[in-house]
Amino acid sequence: MNFAHLIARLRAILFSPRATWPEIASEPASIGGLYTGWVLWLAAITPLASFIGLGIFGMSVPFIGSFRLGFGTLFGQLVTTYLLTLLIVFLMALITAALAPSFGARNDRVQALKAIAYAWTPVWIVGVLHLIPLLGALTVLLMLAAAVYSVWLLWLGLQATLGAPQERAVAYTAVVVVIGIVLSVVIGWTSAMFTSIGAMGRANIEASVSMPASSGISGLAAGMQQAARQMQATGKVLQGEQAGAAGQTANLAPIKPLAPGQMSALLPASLPGLTRGNVDSTRGGIGALQVSEAKADYGSGAQQIRLDITDMGANRGMLAIIGMVQQDQESASGYHKVFQRDGRTVQEQWTAATRAGEYTLIVGDRFMVQAKGQGPDMAALKQAVDAVDLARLQQLKDTPGE
């Protein structure tokens, strides 16, 4: 490994990116070479810094103080975060390449990997601040600034590596960033699921993680290809083009989420023994990337349940990724499960000490129905979700909003 070249490239991409991107685009490379010469090293900065920082300084929790996590927990988090980061970079490159033709660019996986890997450099470098967890808010602010700079680098990189026309590069960048956010949420959730860091201080934890028998590697690949086609259709809408052509699958096109009034009508007028309070319904987003939500509180005091319905119409299909991983984690203080029920993804979470529960159901890879409360048992939360007309939601999965 030529570390002198790596350091020189770091300086160049950070301080003179306009001159460096054409050089990056023209040099011969392979996916393996980009990983061994760049990604493997920089992607290790944040998890390694967090491992050292939390091991030395511990974690500070308001009203409780500072405490240190066990070596096993920290090491598990380090390895899991690192491996999932390597995975997300690769998936992002595949999706970016698949989207390229929609924005007048070339479908080239190696060049797409260059764009993703080099554009993310500022975020990886700032990750070294995790060595000192006490920096807190300063680290967050610098990470946000690094993320903004990375988006600008990506805008430049997509033009240099994949030949995206400048007038279409903004929309291309926006779509890739949205995909990155969605994948990051999924990756973060999976990382917490694979380690016990979300169960600090608990004992007698029993957990298992699996993929559905129908999934596996081939299922994961198919799911990510579906997500790529989904976002490709969204990209075309952002460009003002038709989302699909003759012969293409109709349900790939993004759908306008239901209007607030339509969403409110989906909430039941009451739950068994609980009257409904005020209903709050909204629809918003950026351009074609919109989301609708309707929520209401039922009952009061210790028997209050909040019921929430979210319409991911503009990005439908992305919720299916969550269903590829299943979880069963239990401890003396509660449990967290993700599983399939009647072909739908279900999440159950329960904390015994506070009697806080959450029950979430995904319908038609478009709607997310969630009931949560502090007091009612899990059976009551399930009953609240089942009070929604789920068959009606299934029928609406391909229906645009008003």
mmCIF file of N, CA and C in Angstrom, residues 73-160:
data_model
loop_
_atom_site.group_PDB
_atom_site.id
_atom_site.type_symbol
_atom_site.label_atom_id
_atom_site.label_comp_id
_atom_site.label_asym_id
_atom_site.label_seq_id
_atom_site.Cartn_x
_atom_site.Cartn_y
_atom_site.Cartn_z
ATOM 1 N N THR A 73 -18.706 -5.624 23.520
ATOM 2 C CA THR A 73 -19.723 -4.770 22.885
ATOM 3 C C THR A 73 -19.083 -3.792 21.916
ATOM 4 N N LEU A 74 -18.006 -3.140 22.370
ATOM 5 C CA LEU A 74 -17.329 -2.162 21.513
ATOM 6 C C LEU A 74 -16.738 -2.817 20.273
ATOM 7 N N PHE A 75 -16.118 -3.958 20.456
ATOM 8 C CA PHE A 75 -15.488 -4.633 19.321
ATOM 9 C C PHE A 75 -16.545 -5.122 18.327
ATOM 10 N N GLY A 76 -17.657 -5.626 18.854
ATOM 11 C CA GLY A 76 -18.742 -6.057 17.981
ATOM 12 C C GLY A 76 -19.299 -4.900 17.167
ATOM 13 N N GLN A 77 -19.433 -3.724 17.832
ATOM 14 C CA GLN A 77 -19.922 -2.544 17.133
ATOM 15 C C GLN A 77 -18.924 -2.096 16.079
ATOM 16 N N LEU A 78 -17.636 -2.148 16.392
ATOM 17 C CA LEU A 78 -16.594 -1.745 15.446
ATOM 18 C C LEU A 78 -16.654 -2.610 14.186
ATOM 19 N N VAL A 79 -16.644 -3.916 14.375
ATOM 20 C CA VAL A 79 -16.622 -4.830 13.233
ATOM 21 C C VAL A 79 -17.890 -4.706 12.398
ATOM 22 N N THR A 80 -19.042 -4.664 13.085
ATOM 23 C CA THR A 80 -20.314 -4.583 12.367
ATOM 24 C C THR A 80 -20.425 -3.288 11.574
ATOM 25 N N THR A 81 -20.095 -2.155 12.211
ATOM 26 C CA THR A 81 -20.177 -0.864 11.527
ATOM 27 C C THR A 81 -19.232 -0.817 10.334
ATOM 28 N N TYR A 82 -18.035 -1.334 10.513
ATOM 29 C CA TYR A 82 -17.045 -1.320 9.441
ATOM 30 C C TYR A 82 -17.514 -2.150 8.248
ATOM 31 N N LEU A 83 -17.970 -3.362 8.504
ATOM 32 C CA LEU A 83 -18.399 -4.231 7.411
ATOM 33 C C LEU A 83 -19.632 -3.684 6.699
ATOM 34 N N LEU A 84 -20.554 -3.131 7.477
ATOM 35 C CA LEU A 84 -21.753 -2.563 6.854
ATOM 36 C C LEU A 84 -21.432 -1.309 6.058
ATOM 37 N N THR A 85 -20.417 -0.536 6.486
ATOM 38 C CA THR A 85 -19.984 0.630 5.708
ATOM 39 C C THR A 85 -19.420 0.189 4.365
ATOM 40 N N LEU A 86 -18.608 -0.863 4.368
ATOM 41 C CA LEU A 86 -18.067 -1.387 3.109
ATOM 42 C C LEU A 86 -19.202 -1.845 2.195
ATOM 43 N N LEU A 87 -20.216 -2.451 2.794
ATOM 44 C CA LEU A 87 -21.353 -2.921 2.005
ATOM 45 C C LEU A 87 -22.135 -1.766 1.399
ATOM 46 N N ILE A 88 -22.397 -0.740 2.198
ATOM 47 C CA ILE A 88 -23.214 0.362 1.707
ATOM 48 C C ILE A 88 -22.502 1.123 0.592
ATOM 49 N N VAL A 89 -21.183 1.232 0.650
ATOM 50 C CA VAL A 89 -20.433 1.885 -0.426
ATOM 51 C C VAL A 89 -20.625 1.116 -1.731
ATOM 52 N N PHE A 90 -20.540 -0.212 -1.639
ATOM 53 C CA PHE A 90 -20.698 -1.034 -2.837
ATOM 54 C C PHE A 90 -22.118 -0.933 -3.386
ATOM 55 N N LEU A 91 -23.119 -1.017 -2.498
ATOM 56 C CA LEU A 91 -24.512 -0.915 -2.939
ATOM 57 C C LEU A 91 -24.801 0.451 -3.554
ATOM 58 N N MET A 92 -24.246 1.493 -2.951
ATOM 59 C CA MET A 92 -24.432 2.835 -3.494
ATOM 60 C C MET A 92 -23.829 2.950 -4.893
ATOM 61 N N ALA A 93 -22.672 2.322 -5.111
ATOM 62 C CA ALA A 93 -22.049 2.358 -6.434
ATOM 63 C C ALA A 93 -22.917 1.643 -7.461
ATOM 64 N N LEU A 94 -23.458 0.477 -7.085
ATOM 65 C CA LEU A 94 -24.328 -0.263 -8.002
ATOM 66 C C LEU A 94 -25.559 0.553 -8.382
ATOM 67 N N ILE A 95 -26.185 1.152 -7.383
ATOM 68 C CA ILE A 95 -27.406 1.923 -7.631
ATOM 69 C C ILE A 95 -27.091 3.179 -8.439
ATOM 70 N N THR A 96 -25.983 3.852 -8.116
ATOM 71 C CA THR A 96 -25.589 5.062 -8.849
ATOM 72 C C THR A 96 -25.340 4.743 -10.319
ATOM 73 N N ALA A 97 -24.692 3.619 -10.576
ATOM 74 C CA ALA A 97 -24.442 3.219 -11.963
ATOM 75 C C ALA A 97 -25.751 2.895 -12.690
ATOM 76 N N ALA A 98 -26.669 2.202 -11.984
ATOM 77 C CA ALA A 98 -27.943 1.836 -12.601
ATOM 78 C C ALA A 98 -28.784 3.067 -12.926
ATOM 79 N N LEU A 99 -28.663 4.106 -12.115
ATOM 80 C CA LEU A 99 -29.431 5.336 -12.341
ATOM 81 C C LEU A 99 -28.856 6.190 -13.459
ATOM 82 N N ALA A 100 -27.589 5.986 -13.798
ATOM 83 C CA ALA A 100 -26.871 6.882 -14.705
ATOM 84 C C ALA A 100 -27.589 7.173 -16.022
ATOM 85 N N PRO A 101 -28.091 6.164 -16.754
ATOM 86 C CA PRO A 101 -28.746 6.465 -18.033
ATOM 87 C C PRO A 101 -29.930 7.416 -17.923
ATOM 88 N N SER A 102 -30.606 7.405 -16.787
ATOM 89 C CA SER A 102 -31.758 8.303 -16.602
ATOM 90 C C SER A 102 -31.341 9.764 -16.583
ATOM 91 N N PHE A 103 -30.064 10.017 -16.330
ATOM 92 C CA PHE A 103 -29.575 11.388 -16.242
ATOM 93 C C PHE A 103 -28.523 11.684 -17.314
ATOM 94 N N GLY A 104 -28.552 10.903 -18.386
ATOM 95 C CA GLY A 104 -27.643 11.142 -19.498
ATOM 96 C C GLY A 104 -26.203 10.778 -19.208
ATOM 97 N N ALA A 105 -25.968 9.921 -18.219
ATOM 98 C CA ALA A 105 -24.614 9.530 -17.844
ATOM 99 C C ALA A 105 -24.357 8.070 -18.246
ATOM 100 N N ARG A 106 -23.113 7.616 -18.062
ATOM 101 C CA ARG A 106 -22.732 6.267 -18.445
ATOM 102 C C ARG A 106 -22.975 5.287 -17.291
ATOM 103 N N ASN A 107 -23.421 4.108 -17.621
ATOM 104 C CA ASN A 107 -23.598 3.043 -16.631
ATOM 105 C C ASN A 107 -22.275 2.305 -16.488
ATOM 106 N N ASP A 108 -21.464 2.734 -15.530
ATOM 107 C CA ASP A 108 -20.130 2.181 -15.334
ATOM 108 C C ASP A 108 -19.916 1.998 -13.824
ATOM 109 N N ARG A 109 -19.869 0.760 -13.372
ATOM 110 C CA ARG A 109 -19.798 0.503 -11.936
ATOM 111 C C ARG A 109 -18.479 0.964 -11.320
ATOM 112 N N VAL A 110 -17.387 0.798 -12.044
ATOM 113 C CA VAL A 110 -16.094 1.218 -11.503
ATOM 114 C C VAL A 110 -16.058 2.734 -11.332
ATOM 115 N N GLN A 111 -16.508 3.453 -12.354
ATOM 116 C CA GLN A 111 -16.530 4.912 -12.257
ATOM 117 C C GLN A 111 -17.515 5.389 -11.186
ATOM 118 N N ALA A 112 -18.636 4.659 -11.048
ATOM 119 C CA ALA A 112 -19.600 5.011 -10.000
ATOM 120 C C ALA A 112 -18.986 4.808 -8.621
ATOM 121 N N LEU A 113 -18.215 3.746 -8.455
ATOM 122 C CA LEU A 113 -17.548 3.512 -7.176
ATOM 123 C C LEU A 113 -16.537 4.608 -6.888
ATOM 124 N N LYS A 114 -15.836 5.081 -7.923
ATOM 125 C CA LYS A 114 -14.919 6.209 -7.737
ATOM 126 C C LYS A 114 -15.682 7.420 -7.198
ATOM 127 N N ALA A 115 -16.828 7.721 -7.820
ATOM 128 C CA ALA A 115 -17.611 8.894 -7.413
ATOM 129 C C ALA A 115 -18.043 8.793 -5.963
ATOM 130 N N ILE A 116 -18.571 7.631 -5.573
ATOM 131 C CA ILE A 116 -19.058 7.450 -4.203
ATOM 132 C C ILE A 116 -17.907 7.467 -3.205
ATOM 133 N N ALA A 117 -16.867 6.694 -3.483
ATOM 134 C CA ALA A 117 -15.766 6.534 -2.527
ATOM 135 C C ALA A 117 -15.010 7.834 -2.291
ATOM 136 N N TYR A 118 -14.692 8.560 -3.347
ATOM 137 C CA TYR A 118 -13.912 9.788 -3.187
ATOM 138 C C TYR A 118 -14.768 10.947 -2.676
ATOM 139 N N ALA A 119 -16.045 10.976 -3.051
ATOM 140 C CA ALA A 119 -16.916 12.059 -2.583
ATOM 141 C C ALA A 119 -17.149 11.986 -1.084
ATOM 142 N N TRP A 120 -17.113 10.781 -0.526
ATOM 143 C CA TRP A 120 -17.405 10.610 0.897
ATOM 144 C C TRP A 120 -16.182 10.869 1.771
ATOM 145 N N THR A 121 -15.068 11.245 1.173
ATOM 146 C CA THR A 121 -13.820 11.459 1.914
ATOM 147 C C THR A 121 -13.959 12.422 3.094
ATOM 148 N N PRO A 122 -14.581 13.605 2.949
ATOM 149 C CA PRO A 122 -14.671 14.533 4.091
ATOM 150 C C PRO A 122 -15.359 13.916 5.308
ATOM 151 N N VAL A 123 -16.425 13.149 5.097
ATOM 152 C CA VAL A 123 -17.143 12.542 6.218
ATOM 153 C C VAL A 123 -16.256 11.519 6.920
ATOM 154 N N TRP A 124 -15.547 10.728 6.129
ATOM 155 C CA TRP A 124 -14.659 9.733 6.733
ATOM 156 C C TRP A 124 -13.546 10.399 7.546
ATOM 157 N N ILE A 125 -12.983 11.476 7.021
ATOM 158 C CA ILE A 125 -11.878 12.154 7.713
ATOM 159 C C ILE A 125 -12.359 12.782 9.024
ATOM 160 N N VAL A 126 -13.506 13.427 9.001
ATOM 161 C CA VAL A 126 -14.032 14.069 10.204
ATOM 162 C C VAL A 126 -14.389 13.021 11.255
ATOM 163 N N GLY A 127 -14.580 11.775 10.825
ATOM 164 C CA GLY A 127 -14.879 10.708 11.767
ATOM 165 C C GLY A 127 -13.818 10.516 12.835
ATOM 166 N N VAL A 128 -12.614 11.044 12.598
ATOM 167 C CA VAL A 128 -11.550 10.924 13.590
ATOM 168 C C VAL A 128 -11.911 11.645 14.890
ATOM 169 N N LEU A 129 -12.848 12.589 14.833
ATOM 170 C CA LEU A 129 -13.265 13.317 16.032
ATOM 171 C C LEU A 129 -13.966 12.419 17.044
ATOM 172 N N HIS A 130 -14.397 11.249 16.619
ATOM 173 C CA HIS A 130 -15.017 10.312 17.557
ATOM 174 C C HIS A 130 -14.004 9.775 18.568
ATOM 175 N N LEU A 131 -12.737 10.083 18.367
ATOM 176 C CA LEU A 131 -11.735 9.742 19.373
ATOM 177 C C LEU A 131 -12.027 10.412 20.707
ATOM 178 N N ILE A 132 -12.712 11.580 20.637
ATOM 179 C CA ILE A 132 -13.018 12.337 21.854
ATOM 180 C C ILE A 132 -14.534 12.529 21.929
ATOM 181 N N PRO A 133 -15.264 11.574 22.481
ATOM 182 C CA PRO A 133 -16.722 11.673 22.539
ATOM 183 C C PRO A 133 -17.215 12.927 23.255
ATOM 184 N N LEU A 134 -16.395 13.480 24.147
ATOM 185 C CA LEU A 134 -16.816 14.653 24.915
ATOM 186 C C LEU A 134 -17.014 15.892 24.044
ATOM 187 N N LEU A 135 -16.509 15.851 22.801
ATOM 188 C CA LEU A 135 -16.702 17.001 21.913
ATOM 189 C C LEU A 135 -18.178 17.177 21.561
ATOM 190 N N GLY A 136 -18.913 16.096 21.587
ATOM 191 C CA GLY A 136 -20.373 16.139 21.432
ATOM 192 C C GLY A 136 -20.881 16.953 20.273
ATOM 193 N N ALA A 137 -21.488 18.117 20.586
ATOM 194 C CA ALA A 137 -22.139 18.954 19.579
ATOM 195 C C ALA A 137 -21.166 19.429 18.511
ATOM 196 N N LEU A 138 -19.921 19.676 18.874
ATOM 197 C CA LEU A 138 -18.936 20.122 17.890
ATOM 198 C C LEU A 138 -18.721 19.052 16.830
ATOM 199 N N THR A 139 -18.640 17.799 17.252
ATOM 200 C CA THR A 139 -18.487 16.709 16.296
ATOM 201 C C THR A 139 -19.679 16.644 15.353
ATOM 202 N N VAL A 140 -20.888 16.817 15.890
ATOM 203 C CA VAL A 140 -22.097 16.780 15.063
ATOM 204 C C VAL A 140 -22.067 17.884 14.026
ATOM 205 N N LEU A 141 -21.711 19.105 14.435
ATOM 206 C CA LEU A 141 -21.673 20.234 13.511
ATOM 207 C C LEU A 141 -20.642 20.018 12.411
ATOM 208 N N LEU A 142 -19.471 19.518 12.784
ATOM 209 C CA LEU A 142 -18.435 19.285 11.787
ATOM 210 C C LEU A 142 -18.819 18.138 10.855
ATOM 211 N N MET A 143 -19.511 17.140 11.381
ATOM 212 C CA MET A 143 -19.982 16.051 10.526
ATOM 213 C C MET A 143 -21.000 16.564 9.510
ATOM 214 N N LEU A 144 -21.878 17.468 9.943
ATOM 215 C CA LEU A 144 -22.851 18.054 9.025
ATOM 216 C C LEU A 144 -22.160 18.871 7.939
ATOM 217 N N ALA A 145 -21.165 19.653 8.347
ATOM 218 C CA ALA A 145 -20.413 20.442 7.365
ATOM 219 C C ALA A 145 -19.693 19.527 6.379
ATOM 220 N N ALA A 146 -19.118 18.438 6.880
ATOM 221 C CA ALA A 146 -18.430 17.483 6.011
ATOM 222 C C ALA A 146 -19.410 16.828 5.043
ATOM 223 N N ALA A 147 -20.633 16.548 5.526
ATOM 224 C CA ALA A 147 -21.641 15.937 4.664
ATOM 225 C C ALA A 147 -22.032 16.875 3.528
ATOM 226 N N VAL A 148 -22.182 18.156 3.843
ATOM 227 C CA VAL A 148 -22.502 19.145 2.809
ATOM 228 C C VAL A 148 -21.389 19.208 1.770
ATOM 229 N N TYR A 149 -20.149 19.207 2.232
ATOM 230 C CA TYR A 149 -19.012 19.256 1.320
ATOM 231 C C TYR A 149 -18.976 17.983 0.466
ATOM 232 N N SER A 150 -19.320 16.839 1.059
ATOM 233 C CA SER A 150 -19.339 15.577 0.321
ATOM 234 C C SER A 150 -20.388 15.599 -0.787
ATOM 235 N N VAL A 151 -21.533 16.232 -0.524
ATOM 236 C CA VAL A 151 -22.568 16.335 -1.551
ATOM 237 C C VAL A 151 -22.053 17.154 -2.733
ATOM 238 N N TRP A 152 -21.340 18.243 -2.447
ATOM 239 C CA TRP A 152 -20.779 19.061 -3.517
ATOM 240 C C TRP A 152 -19.726 18.276 -4.293
ATOM 241 N N LEU A 153 -18.897 17.497 -3.574
ATOM 242 C CA LEU A 153 -17.899 16.663 -4.250
ATOM 243 C C LEU A 153 -18.586 15.615 -5.136
ATOM 244 N N LEU A 154 -19.696 15.074 -4.663
ATOM 245 C CA LEU A 154 -20.423 14.091 -5.457
ATOM 246 C C LEU A 154 -20.961 14.719 -6.733
ATOM 247 N N TRP A 155 -21.464 15.944 -6.622
ATOM 248 C CA TRP A 155 -21.971 16.667 -7.797
ATOM 249 C C TRP A 155 -20.867 16.830 -8.838
ATOM 250 N N LEU A 156 -19.686 17.197 -8.393
ATOM 251 C CA LEU A 156 -18.552 17.310 -9.312
ATOM 252 C C LEU A 156 -18.148 15.939 -9.849
ATOM 253 N N GLY A 157 -18.117 14.949 -8.957
ATOM 254 C CA GLY A 157 -17.643 13.629 -9.332
ATOM 255 C C GLY A 157 -18.531 12.921 -10.338
ATOM 256 N N LEU A 158 -19.836 13.063 -10.210
ATOM 257 C CA LEU A 158 -20.747 12.425 -11.160
ATOM 258 C C LEU A 158 -20.548 12.971 -12.564
ATOM 259 N N GLN A 159 -20.201 14.221 -12.667
ATOM 260 C CA GLN A 159 -19.928 14.809 -13.980
ATOM 261 C C GLN A 159 -18.610 14.300 -14.558
ATOM 262 N N ALA A 160 -17.592 14.198 -13.704
ATOM 263 C CA ALA A 160 -16.260 13.804 -14.177
ATOM 264 C C ALA A 160 -16.160 12.315 -14.467
#
